[in-house]
């Protein structure tokens, strides 16, 4: 499977090179507005929030696709190559796409975010939650569970923390001002409004989840480490490091879920694996959706908080 995806990528890059070599200027931008591309829908939401109507903002990853096995084709690459900038968070498919984007400015939207290691996916180190949005948490490694992930492997799902989104919005504002100096006043105004909304969302989620600090919610894929860390929760994932779930791993998670009296297993719609349903059956519980990639990341953070709180309330998680 990996070999097939590799050859598909090679073919896509070769085809894209052929397209670009004979086309001169890239494809025209929509409605006369300059275009910028974001690799992921939630990042595109932040870019759009700052850009307003001065840029056409498009997303490389289609809705409902998993970023872990997605490979954009020549058409998607060519559209991205017509952008003034490409906003990335460092997902593998974005790194591969960057190689075909030629003169496009590559922006690490998460460059001011302190990333946490995947080794913390099942941990929460107690810390004082800071709502001034300028505080970077101290994320240490926990070597007791490092065998689940390579030490030092960083979690790329940075957008599931409202504080991180505020830092990312600042990066986006700076880059858009550089691309379009005449729009600086618009970008600064939009940025201030967006930051205010994100701060309100952060406070609302913290209030909703504060009664459950230290408790565990169970997910299929370890995408929610930042969300858990932000609000003092623990995340237990069925799948680790993208490996196929073994019977031994499934038995281990079932044991943990039973001990914690968990009745809800959260599953990303991009995966929907049979193993999570088997796990839910084994603990006499249910499978519920939790989407880390929804485009409206502001609304999605609130939706996630409600879902996790509901899971705690119905399951008696500990």
Short mmCIF file of C-alpha atoms in Angstrom, two decimals:
data_model
loop_
_atom_site.label_atom_id
_atom_site.label_comp_id
_atom_site.label_asym_id
_atom_site.label_seq_id
_atom_site.Cartn_x
_atom_site.Cartn_y
_atom_site.Cartn_z
CA UNK A 1 0.00 0.00 0.00
CA UNK A 2 2.77 2.44 0.96
CA UNK A 3 4.66 1.52 -2.21
CA UNK A 4 1.59 2.27 -4.32
CA UNK A 5 1.14 5.64 -2.63
CA UNK A 6 4.82 6.41 -3.24
CA UNK A 7 4.54 5.75 -6.97
CA UNK A 8 1.31 7.75 -7.10
CA UNK A 9 3.16 10.65 -5.56
CA UNK A 10 6.03 10.38 -8.01
CA UNK A 11 3.56 10.36 -10.90
CA UNK A 12 1.71 13.35 -9.46
CA UNK A 13 4.89 15.36 -9.02
CA UNK A 14 6.13 14.54 -12.51
CA UNK A 15 2.78 15.48 -14.03
CA UNK A 16 2.71 18.70 -12.03
CA UNK A 17 6.20 19.56 -13.25
CA UNK A 18 5.10 19.03 -16.84
CA UNK A 19 2.07 21.25 -16.32
CA UNK A 20 4.11 24.03 -14.78
CA UNK A 21 6.94 23.91 -17.29
CA UNK A 22 4.60 24.66 -20.19
CA UNK A 23 2.13 27.00 -18.56
CA UNK A 24 3.97 30.20 -17.74
CA UNK A 25 1.83 31.87 -15.08
CA UNK A 26 -0.21 29.55 -12.87
CA UNK A 27 -3.99 29.25 -13.02
CA UNK A 28 -5.87 32.55 -12.53
CA UNK A 29 -7.00 33.43 -9.03
CA UNK A 30 -10.69 33.38 -8.13
CA UNK A 31 -12.63 36.62 -8.62
CA UNK A 32 -9.48 38.65 -9.17
CA UNK A 33 -8.42 38.17 -5.53
CA UNK A 34 -4.99 36.78 -4.65
CA UNK A 35 -5.12 33.20 -3.41
CA UNK A 36 -3.55 31.56 -0.39
CA UNK A 37 -3.76 27.86 0.44
CA UNK A 38 -3.90 26.12 3.80
CA UNK A 39 -3.08 22.45 4.08
CA UNK A 40 -5.87 21.70 6.56
CA UNK A 41 -9.49 22.91 6.92
CA UNK A 42 -9.10 24.23 10.51
CA UNK A 43 -6.01 26.21 9.48
CA UNK A 44 -7.91 27.60 6.48
CA UNK A 45 -10.59 28.78 8.94
CA UNK A 46 -8.03 30.82 10.88
CA UNK A 47 -6.52 32.23 7.69
CA UNK A 48 -9.97 33.21 6.41
CA UNK A 49 -10.83 34.81 9.74
CA UNK A 50 -7.85 37.15 9.45
CA UNK A 51 -7.91 37.62 5.67
CA UNK A 52 -11.56 38.59 5.36
CA UNK A 53 -12.40 39.31 1.74
CA UNK A 54 -8.92 40.36 0.65
CA UNK A 55 -7.77 36.81 -0.18
CA UNK A 56 -9.32 33.72 -1.69
CA UNK A 57 -8.51 31.00 0.87
CA UNK A 58 -8.54 27.37 -0.29
CA UNK A 59 -7.74 24.09 1.45
CA UNK A 60 -5.52 21.32 0.11
CA UNK A 61 -7.02 18.48 2.19
CA UNK A 62 -10.59 17.67 1.07
CA UNK A 63 -13.35 17.39 3.64
CA UNK A 64 -13.58 13.90 5.17
CA UNK A 65 -10.10 12.77 4.08
CA UNK A 66 -7.46 11.60 6.53
CA UNK A 67 -4.25 13.65 6.37
CA UNK A 68 -2.27 10.52 7.25
CA UNK A 69 -2.81 8.80 3.89
CA UNK A 70 -3.89 11.66 1.59
CA UNK A 71 -1.90 12.42 -1.56
CA UNK A 72 -3.10 15.45 -3.59
CA UNK A 73 -3.22 14.96 -7.35
CA UNK A 74 -1.82 17.23 -10.09
CA UNK A 75 -4.97 19.39 -10.18
CA UNK A 76 -4.79 20.12 -6.44
CA UNK A 77 -1.04 20.74 -6.62
CA UNK A 78 -1.45 23.13 -9.55
CA UNK A 79 -4.14 25.10 -7.71
CA UNK A 80 -1.93 25.38 -4.63
CA UNK A 81 0.98 26.44 -6.84
CA UNK A 82 -1.07 29.45 -8.01
CA UNK A 83 -1.19 30.73 -4.43
CA UNK A 84 0.76 33.58 -2.91
CA UNK A 85 1.41 31.49 0.21
CA UNK A 86 0.92 28.00 1.58
CA UNK A 87 0.11 27.73 5.30
CA UNK A 88 1.28 24.42 6.74
CA UNK A 89 1.43 22.79 10.17
CA UNK A 90 3.91 20.15 9.06
CA UNK A 91 1.65 17.20 8.30
CA UNK A 92 3.45 14.63 6.09
CA UNK A 93 1.21 15.20 3.06
CA UNK A 94 1.91 18.95 3.31
CA UNK A 95 5.66 18.34 3.41
CA UNK A 96 5.39 16.28 0.24
CA UNK A 97 3.23 18.91 -1.49
CA UNK A 98 5.69 21.69 -0.66
CA UNK A 99 8.26 20.08 -2.97
CA UNK A 100 6.02 20.80 -5.97
CA UNK A 101 4.98 24.35 -5.13
CA UNK A 102 7.83 26.21 -6.80
CA UNK A 103 7.84 29.93 -5.97
CA UNK A 104 5.01 29.79 -3.44
CA UNK A 105 5.93 31.21 -0.02
CA UNK A 106 5.78 28.43 2.58
CA UNK A 107 4.55 29.55 5.99
CA UNK A 108 4.71 27.40 9.11
CA UNK A 109 1.45 28.51 10.71
CA UNK A 110 2.48 26.77 13.94
CA UNK A 111 5.96 28.26 14.20
CA UNK A 112 5.13 30.06 17.46
CA UNK A 113 3.42 27.03 19.01
CA UNK A 114 5.27 24.85 21.49
CA UNK A 115 4.56 21.33 20.30
CA UNK A 116 4.14 18.43 22.68
CA UNK A 117 5.48 14.93 22.11
CA UNK A 118 3.20 12.06 21.23
CA UNK A 119 4.68 10.32 24.26
CA UNK A 120 2.28 12.47 26.30
CA UNK A 121 -0.78 11.24 24.41
CA UNK A 122 -1.97 9.23 27.39
CA UNK A 123 -0.76 11.62 30.04
CA UNK A 124 -1.55 14.89 31.63
CA UNK A 125 1.06 16.65 33.71
CA UNK A 126 -0.74 18.90 36.20
CA UNK A 127 -0.18 22.55 35.51
CA UNK A 128 -1.92 25.82 36.23
CA UNK A 129 -4.13 26.61 33.25
CA UNK A 130 -3.39 30.13 32.06
CA UNK A 131 -6.03 32.09 30.16
CA UNK A 132 -3.86 35.05 29.23
CA UNK A 133 -2.97 33.17 26.00
CA UNK A 134 0.62 34.22 26.22
CA UNK A 135 1.76 31.35 28.39
CA UNK A 136 3.56 28.36 27.01
CA UNK A 137 2.98 25.22 29.04
CA UNK A 138 5.89 23.07 30.08
CA UNK A 139 5.43 19.79 28.25
CA UNK A 140 7.85 17.21 29.58
CA UNK A 141 8.33 13.70 28.32
CA UNK A 142 6.96 10.79 30.30
CA UNK A 143 9.31 7.92 29.71
CA UNK A 144 7.01 5.40 31.32
CA UNK A 145 4.91 5.23 28.16
CA UNK A 146 7.52 6.16 25.59
CA UNK A 147 7.36 2.68 24.10
CA UNK A 148 4.06 3.59 22.44
CA UNK A 149 5.69 6.36 20.38
CA UNK A 150 9.19 7.28 19.32
CA UNK A 151 10.75 9.61 21.88
CA UNK A 152 10.73 13.14 20.51
CA UNK A 153 7.97 12.51 17.96
CA UNK A 154 5.86 15.65 18.07
CA UNK A 155 2.09 15.78 17.86
CA UNK A 156 1.08 17.88 14.80
CA UNK A 157 -2.58 18.44 15.86
CA UNK A 158 -1.79 21.89 17.26
CA UNK A 159 -5.09 23.52 16.25
CA UNK A 160 -7.06 21.65 18.95
CA UNK A 161 -5.91 24.12 21.60
CA UNK A 162 -7.49 27.60 21.59
CA UNK A 163 -4.29 29.12 22.93
CA UNK A 164 -2.37 27.66 20.00
CA UNK A 165 -4.97 29.03 17.58
CA UNK A 166 -4.41 32.51 18.99
CA UNK A 167 -0.67 32.20 18.37
CA UNK A 168 -1.32 30.86 14.87
CA UNK A 169 -3.65 33.78 14.13
CA UNK A 170 -0.81 36.15 15.02
CA UNK A 171 1.48 34.39 12.56
CA UNK A 172 -1.18 34.53 9.86
CA UNK A 173 -1.72 38.25 10.45
CA UNK A 174 2.00 38.99 10.10
CA UNK A 175 2.29 36.99 6.89
CA UNK A 176 -0.81 38.49 5.28
CA UNK A 177 0.40 42.00 6.12
CA UNK A 178 3.67 41.18 4.36
CA UNK A 179 1.83 39.84 1.31
CA UNK A 180 -0.68 42.70 1.18
CA UNK A 181 0.52 45.80 3.07
CA UNK A 182 -2.53 47.79 1.95
CA UNK A 183 -4.73 45.36 3.85
CA UNK A 184 -2.89 45.79 7.16
CA UNK A 185 -5.72 47.69 8.86
CA UNK A 186 -8.25 45.04 7.79
CA UNK A 187 -6.03 42.19 8.95
CA UNK A 188 -5.38 43.78 12.32
CA UNK A 189 -9.08 44.43 12.90
CA UNK A 190 -10.07 40.89 11.86
CA UNK A 191 -7.29 39.45 14.00
CA UNK A 192 -8.49 41.31 17.09
CA UNK A 193 -12.06 40.06 16.58
CA UNK A 194 -10.87 36.48 16.03
CA UNK A 195 -8.63 36.52 19.11
CA UNK A 196 -11.52 37.81 21.24
CA UNK A 197 -13.78 34.98 20.01
CA UNK A 198 -11.10 32.37 20.63
CA UNK A 199 -10.50 33.70 24.14
CA UNK A 200 -14.20 33.48 24.91
CA UNK A 201 -14.34 29.93 23.55
CA UNK A 202 -11.32 28.93 25.61
CA UNK A 203 -12.89 30.27 28.78
CA UNK A 204 -16.22 28.57 28.07
CA UNK A 205 -14.57 25.20 27.48
CA UNK A 206 -12.41 25.48 30.58
CA UNK A 207 -15.55 26.15 32.65
CA UNK A 208 -17.41 23.21 31.09
CA UNK A 209 -14.61 20.74 31.64
CA UNK A 210 -13.17 21.91 34.97
CA UNK A 211 -15.27 19.39 36.98
CA UNK A 212 -13.58 16.55 35.09
CA UNK A 213 -9.92 17.51 35.48
CA UNK A 214 -7.67 14.47 35.58
CA UNK A 215 -10.25 12.17 33.98
CA UNK A 216 -9.71 10.11 30.82
CA UNK A 217 -11.57 10.11 27.54
CA UNK A 218 -10.97 7.26 25.10
CA UNK A 219 -10.39 7.83 21.37
CA UNK A 220 -9.38 5.71 18.41
CA UNK A 221 -6.52 7.85 17.07
CA UNK A 222 -4.33 9.99 19.33
CA UNK A 223 -5.28 13.34 17.79
CA UNK A 224 -6.55 15.12 20.91
CA UNK A 225 -3.43 15.53 23.02
CA UNK A 226 -3.45 19.34 22.87
CA UNK A 227 -7.14 19.53 23.74
CA UNK A 228 -6.59 17.19 26.69
CA UNK A 229 -3.52 19.06 27.87
CA UNK A 230 -5.19 22.47 27.63
CA UNK A 231 -8.08 21.47 29.85
CA UNK A 232 -6.37 19.13 32.31
CA UNK A 233 -7.73 15.88 30.89
CA UNK A 234 -6.19 12.57 29.84
CA UNK A 235 -6.44 11.00 26.40
CA UNK A 236 -6.23 7.23 25.91
CA UNK A 237 -5.89 6.14 22.29
CA UNK A 238 -6.62 2.72 20.82
CA UNK A 239 -4.29 3.23 17.85
CA UNK A 240 -0.73 4.38 18.50
CA UNK A 241 1.81 5.72 15.97
CA UNK A 242 -0.42 4.72 13.07
CA UNK A 243 0.15 1.03 13.79
CA UNK A 244 -2.56 -1.52 13.17
CA UNK A 245 -4.32 -2.28 16.45
CA UNK A 246 -3.15 -5.64 17.80
CA UNK A 247 -5.32 -7.97 19.91
CA UNK A 248 -2.96 -7.30 22.84
CA UNK A 249 -3.38 -3.54 22.49
CA UNK A 250 -7.16 -3.87 22.22
CA UNK A 251 -7.23 -6.03 25.36
CA UNK A 252 -5.12 -3.44 27.21
CA UNK A 253 -7.49 -0.59 26.28
CA UNK A 254 -10.54 -2.68 27.21
CA UNK A 255 -9.00 -3.31 30.62
CA UNK A 256 -8.32 0.41 31.12
CA UNK A 257 -11.83 1.37 29.96
CA UNK A 258 -13.45 -1.12 32.33
CA UNK A 259 -11.34 0.08 35.24
CA UNK A 260 -12.35 3.68 34.48
CA UNK A 261 -15.99 2.66 33.87
CA UNK A 262 -15.83 4.31 30.47
CA UNK A 263 -18.94 3.94 28.31
CA UNK A 264 -18.02 6.14 25.32
CA UNK A 265 -15.32 5.55 22.70
CA UNK A 266 -14.73 8.55 20.42
CA UNK A 267 -13.96 7.83 16.77
CA UNK A 268 -12.78 10.22 14.09
CA UNK A 269 -14.98 10.08 10.96
CA UNK A 270 -11.81 9.77 8.86
CA UNK A 271 -11.15 6.34 10.44
CA UNK A 272 -14.38 4.65 11.59
CA UNK A 273 -12.55 1.41 12.44
CA UNK A 274 -14.21 -1.84 13.38
CA UNK A 275 -11.89 -2.25 16.38
CA UNK A 276 -13.47 0.73 18.14
CA UNK A 277 -16.90 -0.83 17.76
CA UNK A 278 -15.56 -4.10 19.15
CA UNK A 279 -14.09 -2.19 22.07
CA UNK A 280 -17.39 -0.40 22.75
CA UNK A 281 -19.18 -3.74 22.70
CA UNK A 282 -16.68 -5.24 25.10
CA UNK A 283 -17.25 -2.50 27.68
CA UNK A 284 -21.01 -2.30 27.10
CA UNK A 285 -20.68 1.20 25.75
CA UNK A 286 -21.11 3.19 22.55
CA UNK A 287 -19.11 4.76 19.74
CA UNK A 288 -19.45 8.53 19.29
CA UNK A 289 -17.95 10.84 16.64
CA UNK A 290 -15.21 13.35 17.45
CA UNK A 291 -13.70 15.16 14.45
CA UNK A 292 -10.28 16.82 14.82
CA UNK A 293 -10.40 18.18 11.24
CA UNK A 294 -13.72 20.03 11.04
CA UNK A 295 -13.30 23.24 9.06
CA UNK A 296 -15.02 25.56 11.55
CA UNK A 297 -12.49 24.96 14.29
CA UNK A 298 -14.12 27.48 16.65
CA UNK A 299 -17.46 25.70 16.58
CA UNK A 300 -15.73 22.34 16.63
CA UNK A 301 -13.83 23.03 19.85
CA UNK A 302 -17.13 23.76 21.58
CA UNK A 303 -18.69 20.66 20.01
CA UNK A 304 -15.78 18.54 21.24
CA UNK A 305 -16.10 19.95 24.76
CA UNK A 306 -19.81 19.10 24.85
CA UNK A 307 -19.15 15.59 23.51
CA UNK A 308 -16.37 14.86 26.00
CA UNK A 309 -18.41 16.25 28.89
CA UNK A 310 -21.37 14.12 27.81
CA UNK A 311 -19.11 11.07 27.70
CA UNK A 312 -17.92 11.74 31.24
CA UNK A 313 -21.46 12.32 32.51
CA UNK A 314 -22.88 9.16 30.96
CA UNK A 315 -19.92 6.91 31.61
CA UNK A 316 -18.66 7.83 35.00
CA UNK A 317 -15.09 8.06 33.63
CA UNK A 318 -12.34 8.32 36.18
#
